[in-house]
């Protein structure tokens, strides 16, 4: 039944789009497929600490959510020896270790809670990003994330790390 409906609609819709003039097509294109016509330079890039089990758990969940569109978000493990901050808007390893960093499609760097909002929106969880940045909730999120960011190394067995690559101590 659905195959019959699709077969009858496809020629009609394609004929409609072919019949539009150049002005009509350019006016309709952003409304019909806004995500395909962005003038962005690159994907959203999420910089994360691959040695942080809490961070890795969240990143794996987000990778799962975007599995059908893997080109939308690039997850960049800053703990790898070949991480080069100059490729990521100057966010070097030490700066990236302080708090979450996300670089959006327009190459704007977001830190902390706004970074999470951009990241969640990119994988289809925009409602969660909007909730986190909603004015009544935002101060609580900022304080909670500040506590996490300040204690993350201690909570993941790397409390002695003050500079350089932070490996977990046995």
XYZ file of N, CA and C in Angstrom:
510
model
N 0.811 -1.185 0.000
C 0.000 0.000 0.000
C 0.865 1.264 0.000
N 1.886 1.327 0.905
C 2.741 2.500 0.965
C 3.575 2.643 -0.303
N 3.929 1.519 -0.888
C 4.692 1.572 -2.135
C 3.856 2.210 -3.232
N 2.564 1.904 -3.272
C 1.678 2.507 -4.271
C 1.546 4.015 -4.055
N 1.417 4.431 -2.804
C 1.305 5.857 -2.496
C 2.582 6.576 -2.899
N 3.724 6.004 -2.521
C 5.005 6.609 -2.854
C 5.180 6.683 -4.368
N 4.818 5.612 -5.067
C 4.966 5.583 -6.521
C 4.090 6.640 -7.188
N 2.916 6.918 -6.635
C 2.049 7.922 -7.248
C 2.474 9.345 -6.890
N 3.069 9.544 -5.723
C 3.475 10.888 -5.312
C 4.813 11.325 -5.896
N 5.740 10.407 -6.054
C 7.084 10.763 -6.497
C 7.081 11.521 -7.814
N 6.421 11.054 -8.888
C 6.438 11.825 -10.133
C 5.775 13.194 -9.980
N 4.730 13.281 -9.186
C 4.043 14.561 -8.999
C 4.934 15.574 -8.286
N 5.596 15.118 -7.222
C 6.468 16.028 -6.483
C 7.679 16.441 -7.300
N 8.285 15.487 -7.988
C 9.455 15.854 -8.792
C 9.045 16.783 -9.918
N 7.863 16.578 -10.491
C 7.368 17.481 -11.530
C 7.132 18.877 -10.981
N 6.634 18.960 -9.739
C 6.414 20.251 -9.101
C 7.728 21.007 -8.948
N 8.758 20.325 -8.456
C 10.026 20.997 -8.238
C 10.706 21.364 -9.549
N 10.537 20.550 -10.576
C 11.127 20.874 -11.869
C 10.413 22.048 -12.524
N 9.142 22.246 -12.205
C 8.384 23.333 -12.820
C 8.657 24.685 -12.180
N 9.313 24.716 -11.016
C 9.599 25.986 -10.368
C 10.667 26.747 -11.124
N 10.516 28.063 -11.190
C 11.578 28.854 -11.817
C 12.714 29.034 -10.819
N 13.789 29.654 -11.251
C 14.968 29.788 -10.391
C 14.655 30.572 -9.120
N 13.849 31.645 -9.236
C 13.510 32.422 -8.040
C 12.673 31.612 -7.070
N 11.707 30.866 -7.563
C 10.863 30.045 -6.700
C 11.650 28.946 -6.027
N 12.557 28.314 -6.766
C 13.344 27.222 -6.186
C 14.267 27.727 -5.089
N 14.919 28.870 -5.318
C 15.838 29.351 -4.289
C 15.075 29.839 -3.062
N 13.843 30.319 -3.253
C 13.053 30.764 -2.117
C 12.552 29.574 -1.307
N 12.243 28.460 -1.960
C 11.712 27.293 -1.272
C 12.786 26.388 -0.681
N 13.945 26.325 -1.274
C 14.966 25.367 -0.854
C 15.312 25.454 0.628
N 15.562 26.654 1.189
C 15.915 26.684 2.596
C 14.788 26.211 3.512
N 13.550 26.438 3.115
C 12.433 26.005 3.945
C 12.298 24.492 3.906
N 12.461 23.893 2.720
C 12.264 22.463 2.572
C 13.423 21.637 3.106
N 14.650 22.139 2.952
C 15.801 21.351 3.400
C 16.879 22.291 3.939
N 16.530 22.992 4.976
C 17.386 23.991 5.585
C 18.761 23.432 5.959
N 18.805 22.201 6.460
C 20.058 21.613 6.925
C 21.038 21.346 5.791
N 20.564 21.215 4.565
C 21.451 20.912 3.446
C 22.011 22.160 2.799
N 21.483 23.324 3.138
C 21.891 24.539 2.460
C 22.612 25.504 3.373
N 23.183 25.025 4.437
C 23.934 25.891 5.325
C 25.229 26.279 4.644
N 25.693 27.455 4.947
C 26.940 27.922 4.363
C 28.092 27.716 5.344
N 28.020 26.665 6.116
C 29.049 26.417 7.120
C 30.316 25.879 6.473
N 31.421 26.151 7.147
C 32.714 25.694 6.665
C 32.991 24.255 7.070
N 32.496 23.858 8.217
C 32.870 22.545 8.728
C 31.791 22.015 9.660
N 32.022 20.823 10.143
C 31.113 20.184 11.091
C 31.302 20.763 12.488
N 30.389 20.398 13.353
C 30.572 20.691 14.771
C 31.703 19.781 15.252
N 32.622 20.340 16.017
C 33.744 19.558 16.545
C 33.691 19.576 18.059
N 33.592 18.397 18.643
C 33.511 18.236 20.091
C 34.876 17.771 20.582
N 35.498 18.575 21.437
C 36.802 18.222 21.993
C 36.556 17.567 23.353
N 37.004 16.335 23.481
C 36.744 15.610 24.730
C 37.993 14.874 25.190
N 38.028 14.588 26.474
C 39.142 13.874 27.100
C 38.877 12.375 27.011
N 39.593 11.699 26.136
C 39.405 10.268 25.924
C 39.886 9.394 27.070
N 40.542 9.986 28.078
C 40.968 9.230 29.252
C 40.007 9.401 30.421
N 38.964 10.153 30.205
C 37.957 10.384 31.239
C 36.792 9.428 30.993
N 36.608 8.428 31.859
C 35.546 7.451 31.618
C 34.147 8.068 31.596
N 33.927 9.099 32.384
C 32.632 9.779 32.379
C 32.405 10.448 31.029
N 33.436 11.130 30.562
C 33.354 11.839 29.274
C 33.152 10.854 28.126
N 33.903 9.776 28.132
C 33.836 8.783 27.064
C 32.455 8.132 27.017
N 31.863 7.883 28.179
C 30.518 7.296 28.220
C 29.514 8.213 27.522
N 29.587 9.500 27.816
C 28.673 10.444 27.174
C 28.941 10.544 25.673
N 30.200 10.590 25.285
C 30.541 10.704 23.866
C 30.047 9.469 23.102
N 30.205 8.300 23.678
C 29.708 7.082 23.009
C 28.201 7.133 22.811
N 27.482 7.639 23.803
C 26.023 7.772 23.673
C 25.677 8.751 22.554
N 26.411 9.852 22.473
C 26.154 10.837 21.420
C 26.519 10.289 20.047
N 27.610 9.529 19.969
C 27.976 8.891 18.702
C 26.891 7.923 18.263
N 26.319 7.205 19.199
C 25.229 6.295 18.878
C 24.032 7.068 18.333
N 23.705 8.201 18.961
C 22.571 9.003 18.516
C 22.753 9.565 17.105
N 23.977 9.841 16.735
C 24.202 10.420 15.413
C 24.738 9.398 14.408
N 24.544 8.129 14.673
C 25.105 7.066 13.833
C 24.629 7.122 12.386
N 23.438 7.653 12.142
C 22.926 7.716 10.773
C 23.443 8.939 10.024
N 24.035 9.886 10.739
C 24.618 11.079 10.136
C 25.996 11.324 10.748
N 26.942 10.430 10.560
C 28.235 10.568 11.241
C 29.043 11.784 10.794
N 28.658 12.392 9.675
C 29.404 13.543 9.198
C 29.018 14.831 9.920
N 27.970 14.834 10.714
C 27.469 16.039 11.378
C 28.386 16.524 12.502
N 28.899 15.594 13.296
C 29.731 15.958 14.448
C 31.029 15.165 14.398
N 32.130 15.870 14.588
C 33.431 15.215 14.712
C 33.797 15.218 16.190
N 34.022 14.036 16.741
C 34.440 13.914 18.132
C 35.956 13.803 18.141
N 36.622 14.751 18.791
C 38.077 14.849 18.769
C 38.619 14.539 20.156
N 39.387 13.465 20.260
C 39.982 13.045 21.525
C 41.250 13.855 21.770
N 41.199 14.747 22.739
C 42.350 15.609 23.020
C 43.465 14.871 23.743
N 43.178 13.669 24.254
C 44.200 12.930 25.000
C 45.179 12.199 24.085
N 44.871 12.134 22.806
C 45.789 11.469 21.877
C 47.044 12.306 21.680
N 48.205 11.660 21.559
C 49.461 12.404 21.441
C 49.515 13.333 20.223
N 48.776 13.034 19.171
C 48.849 13.869 17.973
C 47.813 14.998 17.960
N 47.114 15.223 19.092
C 46.170 16.342 19.148
C 46.933 17.646 18.986
N 46.468 18.489 18.071
C 47.105 19.766 17.776
C 46.056 20.865 17.877
N 46.139 21.644 18.937
C 45.163 22.706 19.171
C 45.090 23.741 18.076
N 46.161 23.917 17.318
C 46.130 24.910 16.239
C 45.129 24.525 15.149
N 44.782 23.252 15.065
C 43.778 22.797 14.098
C 42.359 23.025 14.609
N 42.237 23.385 15.883
C 40.938 23.538 16.521
C 40.819 24.919 17.166
N 40.950 25.928 16.351
C 40.769 27.321 16.748
C 41.666 27.720 17.927
N 42.842 27.132 18.016
C 43.800 27.493 19.053
C 43.501 26.930 20.429
N 42.559 25.990 20.521
C 42.246 25.385 21.821
C 43.284 24.296 22.076
N 44.335 24.655 22.824
C 45.391 23.678 23.076
C 44.960 22.692 24.158
N 45.797 21.712 24.398
C 45.466 20.631 25.325
C 45.127 21.150 26.718
N 45.973 22.028 27.269
C 45.758 22.509 28.641
C 44.443 23.280 28.758
N 44.121 24.089 27.771
C 42.860 24.844 27.788
C 41.677 23.880 27.650
N 41.807 22.916 26.755
C 40.720 21.955 26.537
C 40.471 21.098 27.770
N 41.488 20.861 28.567
C 41.322 20.059 29.784
C 40.568 20.795 30.884
N 40.505 22.116 30.815
C 39.834 22.892 31.863
C 38.329 22.669 31.875
N 37.715 22.630 30.693
C 36.276 22.438 30.574
C 35.935 22.024 29.150
N 34.698 21.623 28.953
C 34.226 21.163 27.651
C 34.317 22.282 26.621
N 34.824 21.938 25.434
C 34.897 22.881 24.316
C 34.233 22.256 23.102
N 33.415 23.043 22.427
C 32.783 22.633 21.178
C 32.952 23.778 20.195
N 33.333 23.429 18.976
C 33.487 24.419 17.912
C 32.331 24.203 16.947
N 31.526 25.231 16.753
C 30.342 25.079 15.907
C 30.688 25.203 14.418
N 29.659 25.127 13.575
C 29.844 25.152 12.119
C 30.449 26.460 11.623
N 30.314 27.518 12.408
C 30.842 28.827 12.020
C 32.198 29.086 12.666
N 32.819 28.049 13.193
C 34.123 28.115 13.853
C 34.117 28.973 15.115
N 32.972 29.077 15.774
C 32.899 29.765 17.058
C 33.127 28.735 18.157
N 33.987 29.076 19.105
C 34.311 28.175 20.210
C 33.334 28.425 21.361
N 32.743 27.351 21.863
C 31.830 27.410 23.006
C 32.462 26.616 24.144
N 32.352 27.151 25.361
C 32.936 26.509 26.544
C 31.870 26.240 27.581
N 32.049 25.190 28.359
C 31.152 24.905 29.465
C 29.753 24.525 29.016
N 28.740 25.025 29.717
C 27.342 24.676 29.439
C 26.928 25.035 28.010
N 27.290 26.199 27.477
C 26.937 26.476 26.077
C 27.526 25.455 25.103
N 28.686 24.909 25.431
C 29.286 23.871 24.581
C 28.399 22.636 24.553
N 27.873 22.258 25.698
C 26.965 21.112 25.745
C 25.703 21.381 24.926
N 25.195 22.617 24.996
C 23.991 22.959 24.237
C 24.227 22.818 22.740
N 25.363 23.271 22.258
C 25.691 23.141 20.831
C 25.844 21.664 20.466
N 26.547 20.916 21.301
C 26.785 19.498 21.049
C 25.468 18.721 21.014
N 24.618 18.944 21.998
C 23.337 18.226 22.039
C 22.463 18.588 20.847
N 22.447 19.845 20.469
C 21.658 20.254 19.308
C 22.153 19.572 18.041
N 23.460 19.424 17.914
C 24.035 18.821 16.715
C 23.682 17.347 16.558
N 23.402 16.658 17.657
C 23.066 15.231 17.572
C 21.569 14.969 17.710
N 20.774 16.030 17.656
C 19.333 15.858 17.689
C 18.698 15.985 19.059
N 19.452 16.466 20.034
C 18.914 16.660 21.388
C 18.812 18.148 21.719
N 18.340 18.905 20.751
C 18.241 20.352 20.932
C 17.408 20.750 22.131
N 16.362 19.979 22.420
C 15.519 20.277 23.577
C 16.335 20.262 24.867
N 17.305 19.355 24.961
C 18.137 19.266 26.155
C 19.074 20.474 26.241
N 19.634 20.852 25.109
C 20.480 22.047 25.074
C 19.711 23.299 25.449
N 18.474 23.420 24.946
C 17.644 24.577 25.285
C 17.286 24.575 26.774
N 17.013 23.394 27.318
C 16.697 23.297 28.746
C 17.895 23.748 29.583
N 19.087 23.291 29.223
C 20.291 23.635 29.983
C 20.583 25.131 29.978
N 20.221 25.812 28.891
C 20.517 27.240 28.779
C 19.306 28.121 29.078
N 18.191 27.525 29.467
C 16.993 28.276 29.842
C 17.336 29.091 31.092
N 17.044 30.389 31.107
C 17.480 31.251 32.212
C 17.219 30.734 33.625
N 16.069 30.124 33.938
C 15.917 29.627 35.312
C 16.833 28.435 35.635
N 17.230 27.689 34.632
C 18.036 26.477 34.846
C 19.530 26.757 34.689
N 19.892 27.694 33.847
C 21.293 27.943 33.494
C 22.216 28.163 34.698
N 21.846 28.981 35.689
C 22.771 29.165 36.823
C 23.073 27.861 37.563
N 22.080 27.011 37.706
C 22.280 25.721 38.372
C 23.217 24.852 37.539
N 23.000 24.828 36.230
C 23.855 24.036 35.336
C 25.294 24.550 35.370
N 25.463 25.875 35.348
C 26.815 26.452 35.395
C 27.533 26.046 36.681
N 26.854 26.130 37.804
C 27.483 25.761 39.082
C 27.802 24.265 39.130
N 26.843 23.445 38.707
C 27.057 21.993 38.731
C 28.208 21.600 37.808
N 28.251 22.182 36.608
C 29.337 21.839 35.688
C 30.681 22.347 36.200
N 30.693 23.507 36.853
C 31.946 24.031 37.417
C 32.509 23.067 38.456
N 31.649 22.494 39.280
C 32.084 21.505 40.272
C 32.649 20.277 39.565
N 31.936 19.793 38.546
C 32.413 18.623 37.806
C 33.759 18.912 37.146
N 33.867 20.034 36.435
C 35.102 20.354 35.713
C 36.285 20.490 36.671
N 36.041 21.072 37.828
C 37.105 21.260 38.813
C 37.570 19.931 39.422
N 36.669 18.960 39.535
C 36.987 17.696 40.215
C 37.125 16.496 39.287
N 36.948 16.689 38.009
C 36.930 15.579 37.050
C 38.195 14.734 37.099
N 39.347 15.367 37.154
C 40.603 14.598 37.180
C 40.712 13.770 38.462
N 40.334 14.358 39.574
C 40.378 13.629 40.852
C 39.415 12.444 40.822
N 38.217 12.679 40.313
C 37.196 11.627 40.285
C 37.526 10.506 39.313
N 38.434 10.761 38.379
C 38.804 9.725 37.400
C 40.229 9.208 37.625
N 40.782 9.416 38.824
C 42.077 8.845 39.183
C 43.279 9.582 38.637
N 43.133 10.844 38.296
C 44.260 11.614 37.756
C 44.473 12.896 38.550
N 44.301 12.833 39.856
C 44.375 14.017 40.703
C 45.746 14.673 40.717
N 46.812 13.944 40.409
C 48.164 14.501 40.436
C 48.515 15.246 39.157
N 47.644 15.241 38.211
C 47.916 15.874 36.932
C 47.736 17.390 37.040
N 48.803 18.120 36.769
C 48.715 19.583 36.787
C 49.058 20.184 35.423
N 49.837 19.476 34.621
C 50.157 19.970 33.281
C 50.620 18.785 32.434
N 50.715 19.010 31.155
C 51.120 17.935 30.242
C 49.998 16.937 30.067
N 50.306 15.796 29.492
C 49.296 14.753 29.281
C 48.949 14.096 30.588
N 47.669 13.983 30.855
C 47.192 13.467 32.138
C 46.810 12.003 32.025
N 47.701 11.147 32.385
C 47.458 9.705 32.364
C 46.918 9.265 33.719
N 46.095 8.243 33.715
C 45.589 7.694 34.970
C 46.709 6.953 35.675
N 46.857 7.229 36.940
C 47.907 6.561 37.741
C 47.381 5.218 38.244
N 48.189 4.161 38.197
C 47.732 2.856 38.687
C 47.551 2.842 40.186
